[in-house]
Tab-separated table of C-alpha atoms and ligand atoms in Angstrom:
chain	number	residue	atom	x	y	z
A	28	MET	CA	37.700	58.985	68.079
A	29	ASP	CA	40.568	56.507	68.202
A	30	HIS	CA	41.602	53.355	70.038
A	31	PHE	CA	44.767	54.674	71.710
A	32	GLN	CA	43.742	54.998	75.341
A	33	TYR	CA	45.341	54.773	78.781
A	34	ARG	CA	44.617	51.688	80.838
A	35	ASN	CA	45.990	51.620	84.352
A	36	GLY	CA	48.127	54.594	83.405
A	37	ILE	CA	49.740	52.944	80.362
A	38	LEU	CA	48.949	53.899	76.772
A	39	HIS	CA	47.426	51.020	74.820
A	40	ALA	CA	46.709	50.442	71.151
A	41	GLU	CA	43.364	48.652	71.425
A	42	ASP	CA	44.163	45.833	73.908
A	43	VAL	CA	47.928	45.904	73.518
A	44	ALA	CA	50.160	47.907	75.869
A	45	ILE	CA	52.576	50.097	73.923
A	46	PRO	CA	55.603	49.099	76.073
A	47	VAL	CA	54.996	45.458	75.064
A	48	ILE	CA	55.366	46.383	71.395
A	49	ALA	CA	58.363	48.589	72.165
A	50	ALA	CA	60.071	45.678	73.910
A	51	ALA	CA	59.418	43.450	70.890
A	52	VAL	CA	60.405	45.772	68.043
A	53	GLY	CA	62.556	48.469	69.652
A	54	THR	CA	62.013	52.187	69.077
A	55	PRO	CA	61.057	54.244	67.235
A	56	PHE	CA	58.121	52.589	65.469
A	57	TYR	CA	54.770	53.363	63.913
A	58	CYS	CA	51.741	51.651	65.416
A	59	TYR	CA	48.347	51.454	63.685
A	60	SER	CA	44.954	50.445	65.051
A	61	THR	CA	42.680	48.289	62.904
A	62	ALA	CA	39.604	49.200	64.971
A	63	THR	CA	40.197	52.914	64.382
A	64	MET	CA	40.580	52.505	60.613
A	65	THR	CA	37.516	50.290	60.521
A	66	ARG	CA	35.447	52.769	62.464
A	67	HIS	CA	36.399	55.702	60.241
A	68	TYR	CA	35.707	53.730	57.082
A	69	GLN	CA	32.381	52.489	58.404
A	70	VAL	CA	31.115	55.914	59.477
A	71	LEU	CA	31.825	57.287	56.018
A	72	ALA	CA	30.396	54.255	54.211
A	73	ASP	CA	27.252	54.270	56.355
A	74	SER	CA	26.621	57.945	55.616
A	75	LEU	CA	26.676	57.194	51.888
A	76	GLU	CA	24.316	54.259	52.037
A	77	GLY	CA	21.762	54.357	49.273
A	78	THR	CA	24.088	56.162	46.845
A	79	GLU	CA	26.222	54.704	44.084
A	80	ALA	CA	29.367	55.851	45.844
A	81	ARG	CA	32.633	53.994	45.727
A	82	ILE	CA	35.225	54.732	48.388
A	83	CYS	CA	38.678	54.530	46.836
A	84	TYR	CA	41.192	54.756	49.660
A	85	ALA	CA	43.969	57.228	48.750
A	86	VAL	CA	46.872	54.863	49.125
A	87	LYS	CA	49.440	57.643	49.344
A	88	ALA	CA	48.323	58.463	52.903
A	89	ASN	CA	49.605	55.107	54.139
A	90	SER	CA	50.567	52.523	51.570
A	91	ASN	CA	51.661	49.630	53.736
A	92	GLN	CA	50.111	46.606	52.054
A	93	SER	CA	48.494	45.428	55.290
A	94	VAL	CA	46.824	48.822	55.642
A	95	ILE	CA	45.605	48.725	52.038
A	96	ARG	CA	44.448	45.158	52.621
A	97	THR	CA	42.516	46.210	55.729
A	98	MET	CA	40.717	48.827	53.630
A	99	VAL	CA	40.066	46.369	50.803
A	100	GLU	CA	38.540	43.871	53.239
A	101	LEU	CA	36.227	46.638	54.432
A	102	GLY	CA	35.076	47.160	50.845
A	103	ALA	CA	37.301	50.010	49.689
A	104	GLY	CA	38.865	50.456	46.276
A	105	ALA	CA	42.126	52.330	45.827
A	106	ASP	CA	43.179	55.725	44.535
A	107	VAL	CA	46.759	55.579	43.278
A	108	ILE	CA	49.149	58.289	42.091
A	109	SER	CA	52.021	56.273	40.643
A	110	GLY	CA	52.863	52.972	39.019
A	111	GLY	CA	54.422	51.928	42.318
A	112	GLU	CA	51.192	52.598	44.185
A	113	LEU	CA	49.287	50.693	41.513
A	114	ARG	CA	51.582	47.718	42.098
A	115	ARG	CA	51.057	48.010	45.853
A	116	ALA	CA	47.276	48.219	45.563
A	117	LEU	CA	47.161	45.177	43.277
A	118	ALA	CA	49.594	43.258	45.499
A	119	ALA	CA	47.373	44.046	48.487
A	120	GLY	CA	44.416	42.527	46.673
A	121	ALA	CA	42.551	45.624	45.472
A	122	SER	CA	40.427	44.627	42.518
A	123	PRO	CA	41.573	46.413	39.320
A	124	ASP	CA	38.019	47.543	38.640
A	125	SER	CA	38.084	49.471	41.925
A	126	ILE	CA	41.312	51.372	41.199
A	127	VAL	CA	41.430	55.025	40.177
A	128	PHE	CA	44.701	56.481	38.845
A	129	ALA	CA	45.186	60.205	39.553
A	130	GLY	CA	48.118	62.612	39.412
A	131	PRO	CA	49.408	65.238	36.970
A	132	GLY	CA	52.495	63.417	35.731
A	133	LYS	CA	51.614	59.881	34.715
A	134	THR	CA	54.322	58.556	32.398
A	135	ARG	CA	53.776	56.472	29.263
A	136	ASP	CA	54.957	53.378	31.148
A	137	GLU	CA	52.531	54.052	33.983
A	138	LEU	CA	49.624	54.557	31.573
A	139	MET	CA	50.520	51.260	29.865
A	140	GLN	CA	50.770	49.479	33.197
A	141	ALA	CA	47.339	50.727	34.261
A	142	LEU	CA	45.741	49.941	30.895
A	143	ALA	CA	47.159	46.425	31.031
A	144	ALA	CA	45.640	46.039	34.508
A	145	ASP	CA	42.192	47.219	33.288
A	146	ILE	CA	41.682	49.748	36.078
A	147	TYR	CA	38.377	51.427	36.811
A	148	GLN	CA	39.324	54.939	35.774
A	149	PHE	CA	42.062	57.374	34.788
A	150	ASN	CA	41.746	60.863	36.196
A	151	VAL	CA	43.351	62.848	33.402
A	152	GLU	CA	44.819	66.203	34.369
A	153	SER	CA	45.949	67.848	31.132
A	154	GLU	CA	45.483	67.936	27.372
A	155	PRO	CA	48.899	66.363	26.632
A	156	GLU	CA	48.073	63.519	29.029
A	157	LEU	CA	44.724	63.008	27.293
A	158	ARG	CA	46.451	62.789	23.909
A	159	LEU	CA	49.106	60.385	25.181
A	160	LEU	CA	46.533	58.147	26.877
A	161	SER	CA	44.529	58.044	23.643
A	162	ALA	CA	47.611	57.034	21.664
A	163	VAL	CA	48.779	54.414	24.158
A	164	ALA	CA	45.302	52.899	24.564
A	165	THR	CA	44.833	52.738	20.799
A	166	ASP	CA	48.220	51.015	20.386
A	167	MET	CA	47.212	48.465	22.996
A	168	GLY	CA	43.772	47.923	21.510
A	169	LYS	CA	42.135	49.197	24.688
A	170	VAL	CA	39.556	51.803	25.579
A	171	ALA	CA	40.578	53.890	28.606
A	172	PRO	CA	37.818	54.941	31.015
A	173	VAL	CA	38.513	58.619	31.645
A	174	SER	CA	37.408	61.307	34.025
A	175	ILE	CA	38.810	64.750	33.423
A	176	ARG	CA	40.128	66.411	36.548
A	177	VAL	CA	39.011	69.989	36.561
A	178	ASN	CA	40.361	72.718	38.748
A	179	PRO	CA	37.327	74.454	40.247
A	180	ASP	CA	39.320	77.462	41.539
A	181	VAL	CA	38.156	77.089	45.118
A	182	ASP	CA	40.320	78.028	48.089
A	183	ALA	CA	40.163	75.110	50.509
A	184	GLY	CA	41.572	77.255	53.335
A	185	THR	CA	44.297	74.743	54.103
A	186	HIS	CA	48.115	74.827	54.189
A	187	GLU	CA	49.773	76.308	51.080
A	188	LYS	CA	51.633	73.076	50.289
A	189	ILE	CA	48.526	70.887	50.274
A	190	THR	CA	45.963	73.106	48.603
A	191	THR	CA	45.302	71.903	45.056
A	192	GLY	CA	42.097	73.476	43.775
A	193	ARG	CA	43.083	77.063	43.052
A	194	LYS	CA	43.850	78.191	39.556
A	195	GLN	CA	47.524	78.790	40.344
A	196	ASN	CA	47.981	75.128	41.411
A	197	LYS	CA	49.416	72.550	39.010
A	198	PHE	CA	46.395	70.260	39.135
A	199	GLY	CA	43.668	69.615	36.608
A	200	ILE	CA	42.248	71.661	33.775
A	201	PRO	CA	40.740	75.053	34.576
A	202	ILE	CA	37.028	74.460	34.880
A	203	GLY	CA	36.330	77.171	32.301
A	204	ARG	CA	38.221	75.154	29.679
A	205	ALA	CA	36.616	71.821	30.569
A	206	MET	CA	34.017	71.830	27.765
A	207	GLU	CA	36.733	72.367	25.169
A	208	ILE	CA	38.739	69.411	26.550
A	209	PHE	CA	35.721	67.106	26.621
A	210	ASP	CA	34.917	68.105	23.036
A	211	LEU	CA	38.500	67.336	22.061
A	212	GLY	CA	38.502	64.047	23.993
A	213	ALA	CA	35.347	62.941	22.204
A	214	THR	CA	37.243	63.104	18.893
A	215	LEU	CA	40.224	61.048	20.140
A	216	PRO	CA	40.239	57.272	19.736
A	217	GLY	CA	40.736	54.824	22.590
A	218	LEU	CA	38.965	56.914	25.230
A	219	ASP	CA	35.644	56.599	27.025
A	220	LEU	CA	35.105	60.054	28.481
A	221	LEU	CA	32.725	59.268	31.290
A	222	GLY	CA	33.324	61.561	34.213
A	223	VAL	CA	34.379	64.733	35.946
A	224	ALA	CA	36.922	64.650	38.771
A	225	ILE	CA	37.988	67.196	41.359
A	226	HIS	CA	40.202	67.219	44.447
A	227	ILE	CA	40.736	70.562	46.121
A	228	GLY	CA	43.315	69.821	48.780
A	229	SER	CA	44.004	68.050	52.024
A	230	GLN	CA	43.341	68.595	55.740
A	231	ILE	CA	40.252	70.680	54.965
A	232	THR	CA	38.329	71.387	58.141
A	233	ASP	CA	35.227	73.111	56.807
A	234	LEU	CA	32.424	71.796	54.592
A	235	ALA	CA	31.939	75.074	52.700
A	236	PRO	CA	34.821	74.773	50.197
A	237	PHE	CA	33.836	71.170	49.478
A	238	GLU	CA	30.259	72.204	48.835
A	239	GLU	CA	31.326	75.048	46.567
A	240	ALA	CA	33.643	72.789	44.564
A	241	PHE	CA	31.109	69.951	44.308
A	242	ASP	CA	28.505	72.443	43.149
A	243	ARG	CA	30.793	73.632	40.376
A	244	ALA	CA	31.618	70.081	39.349
A	245	LEU	CA	27.940	69.082	39.252
A	246	LYS	CA	27.022	72.160	37.211
A	247	LEU	CA	29.717	71.133	34.774
A	248	VAL	CA	28.249	67.627	34.611
A	249	ASP	CA	24.881	69.161	33.684
A	250	GLU	CA	26.440	71.351	31.000
A	251	LEU	CA	28.425	68.466	29.554
A	252	ARG	CA	25.352	66.265	29.422
A	253	LEU	CA	23.399	69.029	27.689
A	254	ALA	CA	26.211	69.245	25.146
A	255	GLY	CA	25.815	65.534	24.446
A	256	HIS	CA	28.620	64.016	26.537
A	257	ASP	CA	27.651	60.787	28.249
A	258	ILE	CA	28.799	61.624	31.773
A	259	ARG	CA	28.152	58.800	34.235
A	260	ARG	CA	30.628	59.459	37.019
A	261	CYS	CA	31.704	62.222	39.308
A	262	ASN	CA	34.862	61.899	41.321
A	263	LEU	CA	34.784	64.114	44.380
A	264	GLY	CA	38.359	63.605	45.592
A	265	GLY	CA	39.479	63.404	49.193
A	266	GLY	CA	40.764	66.027	51.568
A	267	LEU	CA	38.583	65.792	54.652
A	268	GLY	CA	40.653	66.874	57.653
A	269	ILE	CA	41.149	65.370	61.090
A	270	PRO	CA	41.617	66.976	64.503
A	271	TYR	CA	45.345	67.332	65.158
A	272	ALA	CA	45.210	70.285	67.526
A	273	GLY	CA	41.622	70.555	68.631
A	274	GLU	CA	40.311	71.527	65.188
A	275	THR	CA	36.706	70.472	64.718
A	276	PRO	CA	36.486	69.216	61.151
A	277	PRO	CA	33.120	67.993	59.944
A	278	SER	CA	32.636	64.323	60.751
A	279	PRO	CA	32.783	61.838	57.882
A	280	ALA	CA	29.055	61.379	58.474
A	281	GLU	CA	28.312	65.099	57.948
A	282	TYR	CA	30.484	65.079	54.869
A	283	GLY	CA	28.706	61.995	53.529
A	284	ARG	CA	25.286	63.535	54.136
A	285	MET	CA	26.309	66.658	52.231
A	286	VAL	CA	27.519	64.540	49.299
A	287	LYS	CA	24.248	62.640	49.351
A	288	ARG	CA	22.178	65.823	49.398
A	289	LEU	CA	24.069	67.474	46.511
A	290	THR	CA	24.084	64.426	44.274
A	291	ALA	CA	20.547	63.112	44.886
A	292	ASN	CA	18.601	62.177	41.727
A	293	ARG	CA	21.480	62.830	39.383
A	294	GLN	CA	22.117	59.299	38.098
A	295	LEU	CA	25.817	59.602	38.810
A	296	ASP	CA	28.247	57.016	40.070
A	297	LEU	CA	30.338	58.751	42.703
A	298	VAL	CA	33.953	58.122	43.572
A	299	LEU	CA	35.374	59.381	46.861
A	300	GLU	CA	39.117	59.344	47.508
A	301	PRO	CA	39.616	59.775	51.252
A	302	GLY	CA	43.070	59.192	52.652
A	303	ARG	CA	43.930	61.075	55.826
A	304	VAL	CA	40.479	60.840	57.391
A	305	LEU	CA	40.601	57.029	57.253
A	306	VAL	CA	44.078	56.476	58.660
A	307	GLY	CA	45.391	59.699	60.232
A	308	ASN	CA	44.148	59.139	63.746
A	309	ALA	CA	44.646	55.389	63.429
A	310	GLY	CA	48.396	55.699	63.897
A	311	ILE	CA	50.935	56.863	66.439
A	312	LEU	CA	54.689	57.195	66.315
A	313	VAL	CA	56.324	55.777	69.434
A	314	ALA	CA	59.762	57.033	70.435
A	315	ARG	CA	62.114	56.809	73.365
A	316	VAL	CA	63.686	59.682	75.259
A	317	ILE	CA	67.470	59.794	74.810
A	318	TYR	CA	68.264	62.892	76.876
A	319	GLU	CA	66.505	65.720	78.564
A	320	LYS	CA	68.527	68.908	78.352
A	321	HIS	CA	67.911	72.196	80.169
A	322	GLU	CA	69.675	75.163	78.654
A	323	GLY	CA	67.345	78.081	79.257
A	324	ARG	CA	64.797	76.002	77.407
A	325	ARG	CA	63.765	72.463	78.158
A	326	PHE	CA	64.547	70.045	75.325
A	327	ILE	CA	63.415	66.436	75.194
A	328	ILE	CA	65.692	64.678	72.701
A	329	ILE	CA	64.048	61.528	71.354
A	330	ASP	CA	65.139	58.741	69.028
A	331	ALA	CA	62.584	59.642	66.319
A	332	ALA	CA	63.327	62.509	63.976
A	333	MET	CA	62.173	64.531	60.978
A	334	ASN	CA	63.228	61.716	58.645
A	335	ASP	CA	60.671	59.454	60.377
A	336	LEU	CA	57.864	62.037	60.522
A	337	ILE	CA	58.427	65.073	58.331
A	338	ARG	CA	55.053	66.770	58.755
A	339	PRO	CA	56.069	69.261	61.464
A	340	ALA	CA	59.148	70.358	59.463
A	341	MET	CA	57.382	70.408	56.105
A	342	TYR	CA	53.886	71.672	56.886
A	343	ASP	CA	54.399	73.288	60.312
A	344	SER	CA	51.945	70.706	61.482
A	345	TRP	CA	50.984	70.166	65.098
A	346	HIS	CA	50.896	66.674	66.567
A	347	ASP	CA	49.794	65.888	70.072
A	348	ILE	CA	52.607	64.338	72.115
A	349	VAL	CA	51.868	62.244	75.176
A	350	PRO	CA	53.941	60.178	77.598
A	351	VAL	CA	53.223	56.453	77.293
A	352	ALA	CA	53.160	56.240	81.104
A	353	GLU	CA	50.460	58.705	82.092
A	354	ALA	CA	51.590	61.466	84.450
A	355	GLY	CA	50.018	60.935	87.852
A	356	PRO	CA	48.232	63.705	89.756
A	357	GLY	CA	50.507	66.331	91.267
A	358	VAL	CA	53.407	65.652	88.895
A	359	PRO	CA	55.017	68.968	87.884
A	360	ILE	CA	54.268	69.822	84.266
A	361	SER	CA	56.510	72.180	82.313
A	362	GLU	CA	56.936	73.228	78.726
A	363	ALA	CA	59.425	71.406	76.547
A	364	ASP	CA	60.513	71.250	72.920
A	365	VAL	CA	60.486	67.694	71.625
A	366	VAL	CA	63.342	67.299	69.162
A	367	GLY	CA	65.117	64.585	67.201
A	368	PRO	CA	68.846	63.867	66.821
A	369	ILE	CA	69.207	65.282	63.277
A	370	CYS	CA	71.558	68.214	62.775
A	371	GLU	CA	68.936	70.722	61.650
A	372	SER	CA	66.856	73.017	63.780
A	373	GLY	CA	63.905	71.977	61.630
A	374	ASP	CA	64.138	68.617	63.362
A	375	THR	CA	61.666	69.711	66.001
A	376	LEU	CA	58.558	67.595	66.396
A	377	ALA	CA	56.856	69.929	68.826
A	378	LYS	CA	57.495	73.234	70.557
A	379	ALA	CA	56.623	74.394	74.070
A	380	ARG	CA	54.487	71.419	75.059
A	381	PRO	CA	53.364	70.872	78.624
A	382	LEU	CA	54.995	67.576	79.584
A	383	PRO	CA	55.783	65.782	82.847
A	384	PRO	CA	59.398	65.018	83.785
A	385	LEU	CA	60.793	62.432	81.374
A	386	ALA	CA	63.839	60.274	82.014
A	387	PRO	CA	66.095	58.583	79.452
A	388	ASP	CA	64.369	55.444	78.063
A	389	ASP	CA	60.859	56.726	78.835
A	390	LEU	CA	58.455	56.264	75.939
A	391	ILE	CA	56.439	59.004	74.298
A	392	ALA	CA	53.777	58.795	71.567
A	393	VAL	CA	53.172	61.239	68.744
A	394	ARG	CA	49.497	61.074	67.897
A	395	GLY	CA	47.786	61.477	64.545
A	396	ALA	CA	50.717	59.901	62.706
A	397	GLY	CA	48.842	57.312	60.644
A	398	ALA	CA	48.639	59.428	57.485
A	399	TYR	CA	51.582	60.960	55.629
A	400	GLY	CA	53.926	59.583	58.286
A	401	ALA	CA	55.739	56.372	57.367
A	402	VAL	CA	55.091	56.951	53.663
A	403	MET	CA	57.078	60.197	53.722
A	404	ALA	CA	59.974	58.808	55.757
A	405	SER	CA	63.507	58.974	54.403
A	406	THR	CA	66.883	57.699	55.455
A	407	TYR	CA	68.355	61.195	55.910
A	408	ASN	CA	71.354	61.168	58.257
A	409	SER	CA	71.696	57.450	57.407
A	410	ARG	CA	68.867	56.630	59.731
A	411	ALA	CA	67.233	53.343	58.757
A	412	LEU	CA	63.483	53.205	58.042
A	413	ILE	CA	61.561	52.295	61.174
A	414	PRO	CA	59.089	49.442	61.648
A	415	GLU	CA	55.346	49.605	61.239
A	416	VAL	CA	53.143	47.558	63.551
A	417	LEU	CA	49.451	46.804	63.073
A	418	VAL	CA	47.283	46.032	66.082
A	419	ARG	CA	43.948	44.257	66.037
A	420	GLY	CA	42.335	43.601	69.403
A	421	ASP	CA	44.940	41.852	71.528
A	422	GLN	CA	47.134	40.922	68.553
A	423	PHE	CA	49.912	42.856	66.918
A	424	ALA	CA	51.986	42.167	63.827
A	425	VAL	CA	55.097	43.769	62.387
A	426	ILE	CA	53.889	44.818	58.937
A	427	ARG	CA	57.234	46.334	57.991
A	428	PRO	CA	60.372	45.292	59.835
A	429	ARG	CA	63.062	47.767	60.769
A	430	GLN	CA	65.527	48.322	57.956
A	431	SER	CA	69.070	47.442	58.993
A	432	ILE	CA	71.996	49.777	58.442
A	433	ASP	CA	73.564	46.936	56.439
A	434	ASP	CA	70.525	47.017	54.091
A	435	LEU	CA	70.911	50.738	53.789
A	436	LEU	CA	74.653	50.616	52.987
A	437	ALA	CA	74.094	47.783	50.523
A	438	LEU	CA	72.044	50.115	48.316
A	439	ASP	CA	75.221	51.993	47.302
A	440	ARG	CA	77.631	50.739	44.654
A	441	PRO	CA	81.289	51.740	44.515
A	442	ALA	CA	82.277	53.655	41.375
A	443	PRO	CA	84.734	51.375	39.569
A	444	TRP	CA	87.536	53.947	39.411
A	445	LEU	CA	87.833	54.290	43.174
A	446	SER	CA	90.364	52.167	44.976
A	447	PRO	CA	88.772	49.355	47.018
A	448	THR	CA	88.023	50.098	50.642
A	449	LEU	CA	89.698	48.050	53.335
A	450	ASP	CA	87.409	45.406	54.661
B	17	PLP	C1	46.094	63.238	48.113
B	17	PLP	C2	44.902	62.958	47.310
B	17	PLP	C3	43.778	62.407	47.926
B	17	PLP	C4	43.687	62.124	49.411
B	17	PLP	O1	43.754	63.266	50.171
B	17	PLP	P1	43.443	63.201	51.754
B	17	PLP	O2	43.600	64.587	52.202
B	17	PLP	O3	44.448	62.294	52.359
B	17	PLP	O4	42.057	62.689	51.899
B	17	PLP	C5	42.678	62.134	47.136
B	17	PLP	N1	42.693	62.385	45.802
B	17	PLP	C6	43.759	62.911	45.175
B	17	PLP	C7	43.708	63.163	43.716
B	17	PLP	C8	44.900	63.218	45.906
B	17	PLP	O5	45.959	63.752	45.287
């Protein structure tokens, strides 16, 4: 359910017509809906009512500070994966005691930064990280709140590049070795070993792998408690999928009910780290048609490309593509490939899609682009980063302006031994 609907044949974001935004900011641009984010957050939060569950929004899905701020105002904490994301979350007003720091490669500087900020929890992913965190915390005179991320060896049934909970993945400590690591951690200074963390992957469209992984994590909690470890928290990760191509993932409410059922009467503070499910369907990428070309195949060449939205090229992902001006009845529909201007065949946003005739300057929208869209953009082919726009009701705001080519060129520095350019 999202708030991108046609009104009088024109696609709107909530109460704002997409062509109005396009006229104001140019194309391409990302457009996010506050009402959609709010709804997704609320459904999940409501389903967890009565539990000690904290929803820490996985900032990496969409880290624009206005998006983080929207989540924070709804009551969310933040799950961060880098020092940069920690800075963003704090700048957006997330309270330090609602921030969880995950990821397998936290550097010494990042650990120091997070300790100085007094965050809620470190999700530690390896023995060397545990030892370094102990040393750094001790040096700083701090005690680090730690959950150990265990790898439950569950196949989440998702794309190879975003599955994280099988034993061959780089994440966490094999669950069979968890007891040994907790025993070790208990002997190290500067640590408060208080929880177990898991995260098995992303875009998971079935409850079964979640349930299996949560079961394993909760069994481990029981074993650790029996062995004398004071486990107070369980971090269940994120990963709930969204419908991109007619998949029917469990609703956040079903997911929440399952969490509630499995964790009832366990005296555990829960941390959830949803990213995609909160913002994925709350965003679209709007682009303009440059050319339509018929050479055996029908190609719609648009002004957005793989550098703006890399998911189709990187994960073979499917995004719905719709014309901003709805095709009227009786308009001939034919299949087209929707491609960008970049000189790689991988720069194909969609293949063989039924689309009405499109003329140069017509607008199209790529749906489901709110998560892992703008955050993964690059300037490949010297294409400047595109704007992000946030809509709320009948208002819209540019929450990241378009980068100029001058800004982009100004990032380079001439090597001193080269002769000066003419300017
Ligand atoms: C990526 C990630 C998330 C969020 O995943 P989604 O699929 O966007 O919900 C949560 N926790 C951790 C540790 C992650 O790496």
